[in-house]
Amino acid sequence: MTDTLWRCEQLRAGKVYNSVMFNSRKEADEFVAQMTRVEPDLFWRVEAIPVSMVWN
């Protein structure tokens, strides 16, 4: 496990509707690409966050 997690947030009208965590940037990007094909009208934000912000 790394010190960084990748969070994908589904946005609609500026509000977060869904949040999914991944261990690698590649997994997060693949997920966003797949979801964009399924629902092209929804936006996804991918960001790196330190593990310490999720677990102590």
Tab-separated table of C-alpha atoms in Angstrom:
chain	number	residue	atom	x	y	z
A	1	MET	CA	0.000	0.000	0.000
A	2	THR	CA	1.200	3.514	-0.757
A	3	ASP	CA	0.907	6.768	1.163
A	4	THR	CA	-1.431	8.161	-1.498
A	5	LEU	CA	-4.966	7.214	-2.468
A	6	TRP	CA	-6.817	8.447	-5.530
A	7	ARG	CA	-10.335	9.736	-5.008
A	8	CYS	CA	-12.817	9.983	-7.867
A	9	GLU	CA	-15.784	12.234	-7.175
A	10	GLN	CA	-18.895	12.322	-9.329
A	11	LEU	CA	-20.136	15.886	-9.726
A	12	ARG	CA	-23.475	17.230	-10.822
A	13	ALA	CA	-24.302	20.938	-10.574
A	14	GLY	CA	-21.265	21.466	-8.359
A	15	LYS	CA	-22.335	18.866	-5.786
A	16	VAL	CA	-20.568	15.585	-5.039
A	17	TYR	CA	-22.923	12.666	-5.611
A	18	ASN	CA	-20.489	9.773	-5.378
A	19	SER	CA	-16.946	9.208	-4.179
A	20	VAL	CA	-14.781	6.161	-4.937
A	21	MET	CA	-11.219	5.468	-3.737
A	22	PHE	CA	-8.445	3.690	-5.645
A	23	ASN	CA	-4.888	2.635	-4.802
A	24	SER	CA	-3.376	3.855	-8.080
A	25	ARG	CA	-3.857	6.649	-10.581
A	26	LYS	CA	-4.188	4.090	-13.377
A	27	GLU	CA	-7.146	2.384	-11.667
A	28	ALA	CA	-8.813	5.749	-11.063
A	29	ASP	CA	-8.337	6.859	-14.681
A	30	GLU	CA	-9.685	3.566	-16.025
A	31	PHE	CA	-12.747	3.858	-13.788
A	32	VAL	CA	-13.425	7.441	-14.899
A	33	ALA	CA	-13.003	6.478	-18.571
A	34	GLN	CA	-15.472	3.614	-18.174
A	35	MET	CA	-18.013	5.766	-16.312
A	36	THR	CA	-17.693	8.546	-18.905
A	37	ARG	CA	-18.655	6.072	-21.635
A	38	VAL	CA	-21.696	4.947	-19.609
A	39	GLU	CA	-22.845	8.413	-18.498
A	40	PRO	CA	-21.174	11.118	-20.609
A	41	ASP	CA	-23.208	13.926	-19.021
A	42	LEU	CA	-21.669	13.418	-15.559
A	43	PHE	CA	-18.317	14.884	-14.563
A	44	TRP	CA	-15.660	13.130	-12.514
A	45	ARG	CA	-12.843	14.770	-10.579
A	46	VAL	CA	-9.726	12.725	-9.772
A	47	GLU	CA	-7.446	13.862	-6.977
A	48	ALA	CA	-4.597	12.445	-4.946
A	49	ILE	CA	-5.114	12.447	-1.206
A	50	PRO	CA	-2.808	11.305	1.601
A	51	VAL	CA	-3.853	8.105	3.344
A	52	SER	CA	-3.656	9.944	6.669
A	53	MET	CA	-6.691	12.012	5.618
A	54	VAL	CA	-8.734	8.804	5.302
A	55	TRP	CA	-7.381	6.565	8.079
A	56	ASN	CA	-5.461	7.403	11.215
